[in-house]
Short mmCIF file of C-alpha atoms in Angstrom, two decimals:
data_model
loop_
_atom_site.label_atom_id
_atom_site.label_comp_id
_atom_site.label_asym_id
_atom_site.label_seq_id
_atom_site.Cartn_x
_atom_site.Cartn_y
_atom_site.Cartn_z
CA MET A 7 1.63 -73.05 92.79
CA ILE A 8 -0.52 -75.82 94.29
CA SER A 9 -1.44 -73.64 97.26
CA THR A 10 -2.34 -70.81 94.88
CA CYS A 11 -4.65 -73.07 92.90
CA LEU A 12 -6.33 -74.29 96.09
CA MET A 13 -6.83 -70.70 97.17
CA ILE A 14 -8.32 -69.77 93.81
CA LEU A 15 -10.70 -72.73 93.71
CA GLY A 16 -11.78 -72.14 97.30
CA LEU A 17 -11.32 -75.76 98.30
CA ALA A 18 -11.59 -75.07 102.00
CA THR A 19 -13.53 -77.35 104.29
CA GLY A 20 -16.20 -76.13 106.67
CA THR A 21 -18.36 -73.04 106.65
CA VAL A 22 -17.32 -69.88 108.41
CA ALA A 23 -20.34 -68.23 109.98
CA ASP A 24 -19.17 -64.65 109.77
CA PRO A 25 -15.97 -64.14 107.76
CA THR A 26 -14.06 -60.92 108.18
CA ILE A 27 -13.63 -59.22 104.84
CA GLN A 28 -10.40 -57.22 104.71
CA LEU A 29 -10.25 -54.76 101.81
CA ASP A 30 -7.53 -52.35 102.85
CA TYR A 31 -7.29 -50.73 99.42
CA LEU A 32 -10.75 -49.18 99.79
CA PRO A 33 -11.63 -46.03 101.76
CA PRO A 34 -12.70 -46.52 105.41
CA TYR A 35 -16.18 -47.97 105.83
CA THR A 36 -17.39 -44.83 107.61
CA ALA A 37 -16.39 -42.72 104.59
CA ILE A 38 -18.07 -45.21 102.23
CA ASN A 39 -21.31 -45.16 104.21
CA GLU A 40 -21.33 -41.37 104.36
CA ALA A 41 -20.82 -41.14 100.61
CA LEU A 42 -23.61 -43.62 99.94
CA ASP A 43 -26.08 -42.10 102.38
CA SER A 44 -25.61 -38.61 100.93
CA ALA A 45 -26.40 -39.72 97.35
CA PRO A 46 -29.55 -38.24 95.72
CA GLU A 47 -30.90 -41.73 94.96
CA LEU A 48 -31.03 -42.58 98.65
CA GLU A 49 -32.53 -39.23 99.53
CA ALA A 50 -35.33 -39.95 97.05
CA ALA A 51 -35.78 -43.46 98.48
CA ARG A 52 -35.96 -42.07 102.03
CA ASN A 53 -38.66 -39.66 100.92
CA ASP A 54 -40.50 -42.59 99.35
CA LEU A 55 -40.28 -44.30 102.74
CA LYS A 56 -41.93 -41.28 104.36
CA LEU A 57 -44.60 -41.42 101.67
CA ALA A 58 -45.18 -45.11 102.40
CA GLU A 59 -45.48 -44.32 106.09
CA ALA A 60 -48.19 -41.77 105.33
CA GLU A 61 -49.97 -44.22 103.02
CA ALA A 62 -49.85 -46.85 105.75
CA ARG A 63 -51.50 -44.43 108.19
CA LEU A 64 -54.24 -43.76 105.64
CA LEU A 65 -54.86 -47.47 105.19
CA ARG A 66 -55.12 -48.02 108.93
CA ARG A 67 -57.45 -45.06 109.34
CA GLY A 68 -59.72 -46.05 106.48
CA GLU A 69 -61.31 -44.03 103.74
CA HIS A 70 -64.55 -43.06 105.44
CA GLU A 71 -64.93 -39.59 106.89
CA LEU A 72 -67.56 -37.98 109.04
CA THR A 73 -70.01 -36.01 106.92
CA VAL A 74 -72.10 -33.18 108.35
CA GLY A 75 -75.01 -31.55 106.50
CA ALA A 76 -77.52 -28.81 107.33
CA SER A 77 -80.31 -26.94 105.59
CA LEU A 78 -82.35 -23.84 106.29
CA ASP A 79 -85.61 -23.20 104.41
CA GLN A 80 -88.46 -20.72 104.26
CA ARG A 81 -91.85 -22.34 103.64
CA GLN A 82 -94.92 -20.37 102.52
CA ILE A 83 -98.32 -22.06 103.10
CA ASP A 84 -101.60 -20.47 101.97
CA ARG A 85 -103.71 -19.24 104.86
CA ASP A 86 -101.09 -20.55 107.35
CA GLY A 87 -98.34 -18.08 106.66
CA ARG A 88 -94.56 -18.29 106.35
CA PHE A 89 -92.46 -20.75 108.37
CA THR A 90 -88.76 -21.14 108.98
CA GLU A 91 -87.60 -24.75 108.78
CA TYR A 92 -84.24 -26.41 109.24
CA SER A 93 -82.66 -29.83 109.34
CA GLY A 94 -79.24 -31.29 110.11
CA GLN A 95 -77.59 -34.64 109.75
CA VAL A 96 -74.32 -36.40 110.43
CA SER A 97 -73.19 -39.64 108.74
CA LYS A 98 -70.17 -41.87 108.26
CA GLY A 99 -69.35 -45.00 106.35
CA VAL A 100 -68.63 -48.03 108.51
CA ARG A 101 -65.71 -50.19 107.40
CA LEU A 102 -66.54 -53.84 107.91
CA PRO A 103 -64.18 -55.71 110.31
CA ALA A 104 -62.79 -58.09 107.66
CA LYS A 105 -61.87 -55.14 105.45
CA ALA A 106 -60.19 -53.39 108.38
CA ARG A 107 -58.00 -56.43 109.01
CA VAL A 108 -56.91 -56.58 105.36
CA ASP A 109 -56.15 -52.85 105.41
CA GLN A 110 -54.00 -53.31 108.50
CA ALA A 111 -52.01 -56.00 106.71
CA LEU A 112 -51.68 -53.82 103.62
CA ALA A 113 -50.45 -50.92 105.76
CA GLY A 114 -47.65 -52.96 107.30
CA LEU A 115 -46.69 -54.40 103.93
CA THR A 116 -46.64 -50.97 102.28
CA TYR A 117 -44.08 -49.68 104.78
CA THR A 118 -41.95 -52.84 104.69
CA LEU A 119 -41.91 -52.75 100.90
CA ALA A 120 -40.65 -49.16 100.93
CA GLN A 121 -37.92 -50.15 103.40
CA ASN A 122 -36.75 -52.91 101.08
CA ARG A 123 -36.76 -50.53 98.14
CA LEU A 124 -34.58 -48.14 100.12
CA GLU A 125 -32.13 -50.94 100.90
CA ASP A 126 -32.16 -52.11 97.29
CA ALA A 127 -31.42 -48.56 96.11
CA ARG A 128 -28.46 -48.53 98.47
CA HIS A 129 -27.33 -51.90 97.14
CA GLN A 130 -27.47 -50.76 93.52
CA LEU A 131 -25.61 -47.59 94.44
CA SER A 132 -22.96 -49.67 96.22
CA LEU A 133 -22.39 -51.72 93.07
CA GLU A 134 -21.92 -48.53 91.07
CA LEU A 135 -19.48 -47.19 93.68
CA ALA A 136 -17.49 -50.44 93.59
CA ARG A 137 -17.14 -50.20 89.81
CA ARG A 138 -16.02 -46.59 89.94
CA LEU A 139 -13.50 -47.23 92.72
CA THR A 140 -11.90 -50.20 90.98
CA ASP A 141 -11.84 -48.26 87.69
CA VAL A 142 -9.83 -45.47 89.32
CA ILE A 143 -7.43 -47.80 91.14
CA ASP A 144 -6.80 -49.82 87.97
CA ALA A 145 -6.33 -46.69 85.86
CA ARG A 146 -3.77 -45.31 88.31
CA GLN A 147 -1.83 -48.54 88.26
CA GLN A 148 -1.94 -48.68 84.46
CA VAL A 149 -0.53 -45.14 84.33
CA ARG A 150 2.24 -46.12 86.74
CA LEU A 151 3.16 -49.17 84.67
CA ALA A 152 3.27 -47.08 81.50
CA GLN A 153 5.38 -44.39 83.16
CA ASN A 154 7.84 -47.00 84.38
CA ASP A 155 8.17 -48.25 80.79
CA VAL A 156 8.90 -44.70 79.59
CA VAL A 157 11.60 -44.25 82.23
CA THR A 158 13.22 -47.51 81.16
CA TYR A 159 13.20 -46.57 77.46
CA GLN A 160 14.50 -43.06 78.18
CA ARG A 161 17.45 -44.56 80.00
CA ASP A 162 18.09 -46.95 77.13
CA VAL A 163 17.86 -44.16 74.53
CA SER A 164 20.34 -41.99 76.46
CA ALA A 165 22.79 -44.88 76.73
CA MET A 166 22.40 -45.72 73.03
CA GLU A 167 22.95 -42.07 72.01
CA ARG A 168 26.31 -42.14 73.82
CA ARG A 169 27.26 -45.40 72.10
CA VAL A 170 26.29 -44.04 68.67
CA ALA A 171 28.32 -40.92 69.34
CA LEU A 172 31.29 -43.14 70.16
CA LYS A 173 30.71 -45.23 67.00
CA ASP A 174 30.04 -48.21 69.25
CA ALA A 175 26.49 -48.89 67.99
CA ALA A 176 24.49 -48.51 64.81
CA ARG A 177 22.06 -45.64 64.36
CA LEU A 178 19.38 -48.21 63.49
CA ASP A 179 19.49 -49.46 67.05
CA LEU A 180 19.00 -45.92 68.30
CA GLU A 181 15.99 -45.41 66.04
CA GLN A 182 14.46 -48.65 67.26
CA LEU A 183 14.77 -47.51 70.84
CA ARG A 184 13.34 -44.08 70.01
CA SER A 185 10.38 -45.78 68.35
CA ALA A 186 9.84 -47.94 71.42
CA LEU A 187 10.04 -44.81 73.61
CA ALA A 188 7.42 -43.03 71.50
CA LYS A 189 5.09 -46.02 71.76
CA ALA A 190 5.59 -46.14 75.52
CA GLN A 191 4.80 -42.43 75.76
CA ALA A 192 1.63 -43.01 73.72
CA GLN A 193 0.71 -45.71 76.22
CA VAL A 194 1.17 -43.18 79.04
CA ASP A 195 -1.05 -40.67 77.24
CA ALA A 196 -3.80 -43.26 76.69
CA ALA A 197 -3.61 -44.51 80.28
CA SER A 198 -3.65 -40.92 81.61
CA GLY A 199 -6.77 -40.16 79.57
CA ALA A 200 -8.48 -43.26 80.95
CA LEU A 201 -7.48 -42.21 84.47
CA GLN A 202 -8.93 -38.73 84.00
CA LEU A 203 -12.22 -40.21 82.81
CA ALA A 204 -12.35 -42.66 85.72
CA GLU A 205 -11.59 -39.94 88.27
CA ALA A 206 -14.15 -37.59 86.70
CA ALA A 207 -16.80 -40.30 86.94
CA LEU A 208 -15.97 -40.90 90.60
CA LEU A 209 -15.86 -37.18 91.39
CA SER A 210 -19.24 -36.60 89.79
CA ARG A 211 -20.92 -39.16 92.04
CA PHE A 212 -18.77 -39.62 95.16
CA PRO A 213 -16.36 -36.64 95.40
CA SER A 214 -15.39 -37.28 99.02
CA LEU A 215 -13.68 -40.59 98.19
CA ILE A 216 -11.29 -39.56 95.42
CA GLY A 217 -8.28 -39.09 97.72
CA LYS A 218 -8.80 -42.16 99.91
CA LEU A 219 -7.83 -45.01 97.57
CA GLN A 220 -4.81 -47.29 97.69
CA ASP A 221 -3.44 -49.84 95.27
CA TYR A 222 -4.85 -53.29 95.66
CA GLY A 223 -2.71 -56.37 95.92
CA ALA A 224 -3.33 -59.94 94.87
CA PRO A 225 -6.99 -60.96 95.04
CA SER A 226 -7.84 -63.95 97.21
CA ALA A 227 -10.78 -66.34 97.30
CA PRO A 228 -13.55 -65.72 99.85
CA VAL A 229 -13.49 -67.71 103.07
CA ARG A 230 -16.91 -69.32 102.72
CA PRO A 231 -17.49 -72.14 100.22
CA TYR A 232 -19.03 -70.80 97.04
CA GLU A 233 -22.27 -72.73 97.57
CA ALA A 234 -22.76 -70.94 100.90
CA TRP A 235 -22.32 -67.56 99.21
CA ALA A 236 -24.99 -68.43 96.63
CA ASP A 237 -27.48 -69.41 99.34
CA LEU A 238 -26.67 -66.24 101.28
CA MET A 239 -27.29 -64.02 98.25
CA ILE A 240 -30.70 -65.56 97.66
CA GLU A 241 -31.63 -65.34 101.33
CA ARG A 242 -30.68 -61.65 101.59
CA SER A 243 -31.74 -60.44 98.15
CA HIS A 244 -33.72 -57.21 98.45
CA GLU A 245 -34.83 -57.52 94.84
CA LEU A 246 -36.40 -60.90 95.54
CA ALA A 247 -37.93 -59.66 98.78
CA ILE A 248 -39.50 -56.74 96.89
CA VAL A 249 -41.10 -59.03 94.31
CA ARG A 250 -42.37 -61.33 97.06
CA GLN A 251 -43.92 -58.43 98.92
CA GLU A 252 -45.44 -57.06 95.73
CA ALA A 253 -47.03 -60.46 95.11
CA GLU A 254 -48.35 -60.55 98.67
CA ARG A 255 -49.71 -57.03 98.29
CA ALA A 256 -51.46 -58.02 95.06
CA ARG A 257 -53.04 -60.99 96.89
CA LEU A 258 -54.21 -58.74 99.70
CA LYS A 259 -55.63 -56.22 97.23
CA ALA A 260 -57.52 -59.02 95.48
CA ARG A 261 -58.90 -60.15 98.82
CA ARG A 262 -59.86 -56.58 99.63
CA ALA A 263 -61.62 -56.22 96.27
CA GLY A 264 -63.49 -59.45 96.97
CA LEU A 265 -64.68 -58.08 100.30
CA ASP A 266 -65.62 -54.82 98.58
CA ARG A 267 -68.26 -56.65 96.58
CA VAL A 268 -70.31 -56.03 99.72
CA ALA A 269 -70.22 -52.26 100.09
CA ASP A 270 -69.66 -50.52 103.41
CA PRO A 271 -72.88 -49.15 104.85
CA VAL A 272 -73.29 -45.47 105.63
CA VAL A 273 -74.89 -44.86 109.04
CA GLY A 274 -76.20 -41.48 110.11
CA ALA A 275 -78.56 -39.48 112.32
CA ARG A 276 -80.69 -36.48 111.47
CA LEU A 277 -82.90 -33.93 113.19
CA PHE A 278 -85.40 -31.53 111.73
CA SER A 279 -87.77 -28.73 112.59
CA GLU A 280 -90.74 -27.90 110.35
CA ARG A 281 -93.59 -25.37 110.37
CA GLY A 282 -91.67 -23.03 112.61
CA GLY A 283 -91.08 -25.69 115.25
CA LEU A 284 -94.58 -27.12 115.30
CA GLU A 285 -93.12 -30.37 113.98
CA THR A 286 -89.73 -31.68 115.18
CA GLY A 287 -88.02 -35.03 114.95
CA VAL A 288 -84.86 -37.06 115.31
CA GLY A 289 -84.01 -40.15 113.30
CA VAL A 290 -81.31 -42.51 112.08
CA PHE A 291 -80.69 -43.86 108.62
CA VAL A 292 -78.58 -46.45 106.80
CA SER A 293 -77.60 -46.48 103.12
CA VAL A 294 -75.69 -49.05 101.08
CA PRO A 295 -74.32 -48.56 97.54
CA LEU A 296 -75.42 -51.25 95.08
CA GLY A 297 -72.78 -51.12 92.32
CA LEU A 298 -72.67 -54.93 92.07
CA ASN A 299 -71.48 -55.33 88.47
CA ARG A 300 -68.78 -52.72 88.81
CA ARG A 301 -67.49 -54.22 92.07
CA GLU A 302 -67.35 -57.68 90.52
CA ASP A 303 -65.34 -56.33 87.60
CA VAL A 304 -62.89 -54.68 89.99
CA TYR A 305 -62.53 -57.98 91.84
CA GLN A 306 -61.84 -59.96 88.66
CA ALA A 307 -59.26 -57.38 87.57
CA SER A 308 -57.48 -57.62 90.93
CA LEU A 309 -57.42 -61.42 90.66
CA SER A 310 -55.66 -61.11 87.29
CA SER A 311 -53.18 -58.63 88.78
CA ALA A 312 -52.43 -61.03 91.65
CA ALA A 313 -51.88 -63.90 89.20
CA SER A 314 -49.45 -61.75 87.21
CA ALA A 315 -47.58 -60.86 90.40
CA GLU A 316 -47.28 -64.56 91.28
CA ALA A 317 -45.82 -65.28 87.83
CA ARG A 318 -43.31 -62.45 88.25
CA LEU A 319 -42.35 -63.89 91.63
CA ARG A 320 -41.61 -67.30 90.14
CA GLN A 321 -39.45 -65.68 87.48
CA ALA A 322 -37.69 -63.51 90.08
CA GLU A 323 -36.84 -66.60 92.16
CA ARG A 324 -35.26 -68.21 89.11
CA ASP A 325 -33.39 -65.00 88.28
CA ALA A 326 -32.10 -64.73 91.86
CA ARG A 327 -30.76 -68.27 91.75
CA LEU A 328 -29.11 -67.61 88.39
CA MET A 329 -27.56 -64.35 89.59
CA ALA A 330 -26.18 -66.04 92.69
CA GLN A 331 -24.68 -68.84 90.63
CA SER A 332 -23.31 -66.33 88.11
CA ASP A 333 -21.63 -64.33 90.87
CA THR A 334 -19.84 -67.36 92.28
CA ILE A 335 -18.88 -68.68 88.85
CA ASP A 336 -17.59 -65.24 87.84
CA VAL A 337 -15.44 -64.97 90.97
CA GLN A 338 -13.90 -68.40 90.40
CA SER A 339 -13.30 -67.65 86.71
CA ARG A 340 -11.78 -64.21 87.37
CA LEU A 341 -9.50 -65.52 90.10
CA SER A 342 -8.36 -68.41 87.91
CA THR A 343 -7.73 -66.04 84.99
CA TRP A 344 -5.74 -63.69 87.19
CA ALA A 345 -3.63 -66.55 88.55
CA SER A 346 -2.80 -67.76 85.04
CA LEU A 347 -2.00 -64.26 83.75
CA SER A 348 0.06 -63.52 86.85
CA ASP A 349 2.13 -66.64 86.19
CA ALA A 350 2.40 -65.66 82.53
CA SER A 351 3.55 -62.17 83.49
CA GLN A 352 6.24 -63.53 85.77
CA ALA A 353 7.43 -65.96 83.10
CA ALA A 354 7.52 -63.20 80.46
CA LYS A 355 9.47 -60.97 82.84
CA THR A 356 12.03 -63.74 83.47
CA ALA A 357 12.32 -64.40 79.75
CA ALA A 358 12.82 -60.68 79.03
CA GLU A 359 15.58 -60.46 81.63
CA THR A 360 17.30 -63.48 80.10
CA VAL A 361 17.06 -61.99 76.60
CA GLU A 362 18.34 -58.66 77.95
CA LYS A 363 21.45 -60.40 79.29
CA GLY A 364 21.95 -62.10 75.94
CA TYR A 365 21.70 -58.74 74.18
CA ARG A 366 24.36 -57.22 76.45
CA LEU A 367 26.65 -60.15 75.64
CA GLY A 368 26.08 -59.61 71.95
CA GLN A 369 24.35 -62.95 71.48
CA ILE A 370 20.84 -61.56 70.74
CA SER A 371 19.74 -58.68 68.52
CA LEU A 372 18.19 -55.50 69.87
CA SER A 373 14.95 -56.27 68.00
CA ASP A 374 14.60 -59.57 69.86
CA ALA A 375 15.38 -57.89 73.16
CA LEU A 376 12.79 -55.15 72.56
CA ASN A 377 10.21 -57.72 71.50
CA ALA A 378 10.77 -59.75 74.67
CA ARG A 379 10.51 -56.60 76.78
CA ARG A 380 7.28 -55.56 75.03
CA GLN A 381 5.76 -58.99 75.66
CA ALA A 382 6.67 -58.75 79.34
CA GLN A 383 5.09 -55.28 79.60
CA GLU A 384 1.90 -56.41 77.87
CA ALA A 385 1.72 -59.47 80.12
CA GLU A 386 2.09 -57.27 83.21
CA ARG A 387 -0.69 -54.95 82.04
CA ALA A 388 -2.93 -57.94 81.29
CA SER A 389 -2.25 -59.37 84.74
CA GLN A 390 -3.12 -56.01 86.30
CA ARG A 391 -6.41 -55.81 84.40
CA ALA A 392 -7.24 -59.39 85.44
CA ALA A 393 -6.56 -58.44 89.07
CA LYS A 394 -8.97 -55.54 88.71
CA ASP A 395 -11.66 -57.80 87.24
CA ALA A 396 -11.16 -60.31 90.06
CA HIS A 397 -11.43 -57.60 92.73
CA MET A 398 -14.62 -56.28 91.13
CA ALA A 399 -16.11 -59.78 91.00
CA LEU A 400 -15.29 -60.25 94.68
CA LEU A 401 -16.82 -56.89 95.57
CA LYS A 402 -20.00 -57.81 93.72
CA LEU A 403 -20.13 -61.14 95.53
CA TYR A 404 -19.76 -59.45 98.94
CA LEU A 405 -22.28 -56.73 98.10
CA ASP A 406 -24.87 -59.11 96.66
CA ALA A 407 -24.54 -61.19 99.85
CA HIS A 408 -24.87 -57.98 101.93
CA GLU A 409 -21.61 -58.61 103.73
CA LEU A 410 -20.03 -55.27 102.87
CA TRP A 411 -20.81 -51.58 103.46
CA LEU A 412 -23.75 -52.31 105.71
CA ASN A 413 -25.51 -49.28 107.12
CA GLU A 414 -24.93 -49.13 110.85
CA GLU A 415 -28.24 -47.39 111.54
#
């Protein structure tokens, strides 16, 4: 019992750099990764990554394009006659060097942000998969427990029917056993319905994994100290990384808007021919937009957006710390609850067996024996549900720390 408590509380000394997580009840990691990578959510996120890559190319290239213009005219001059005239010009905006550097930084950040969003989508999908897998495993075990109870009561009813026929037992005892059998069958029906729902939910999202599950055993505490897990979750949090990058992007956009208060000049060259070629020329020109008030307003708006992003980042850092602490606290609580309920289940089972012996010796009534058995069955189901909750808490801990179901690509 002492060793169990130490295991549950995780009172191990030292930090293990890379613990090996053994979860034999789950499908193989290759099957898990294939199921995750084929999900529509990840397909959408991968397309968003391609979109970000294109947007990054646009930022690096800049928004200015080469503009070509030409004109052809007929001029009529009194006493001089009719002349054909033409002109042509080519121009392009010139992005200032400081703006180009900010755009380069924005381009890299745009792609990195999309990568983190893809990984976060995979993380959220992994959490959903973990819930669906544990729901199915638990439902199957609950069905098995209920079916075992039915088999036990059917055997007892058959034996009691023979005793009643031989006038060796009262019919009231038989009716009590039949009532217990009916309740046990109702428990099977309810558990079977829950199993069908759990399997339908898994099939609808991850159909390839339905036949690759095994029963899980006793949950065990993670190898690392809980404080190390909390730090790891914060360090590897994609959600926090996304908010940080969004704040950095807002800062860069504000800086870009500040630089945009000085507009990019447009530089060009032109040639012309007038009076049928009697006058020709070549020249260059420069133009600069002067929307000063508008550009200042855009800059002030971007400063407000950057300030809002900074505030969201501070809140996200607090939320990440709270989530990491909640994960570790939940694991410890679930493991402790399971240990207590497991002990309670074993004690109830021992008590039921003792009462059963007393009933056979005629020292205890059938009602007391059935009540003790029912308490043992309920305690076993409660212990099983607690084991499921503990396994799910552990899975969430491993997934939030990015120690499980990592993409090998």
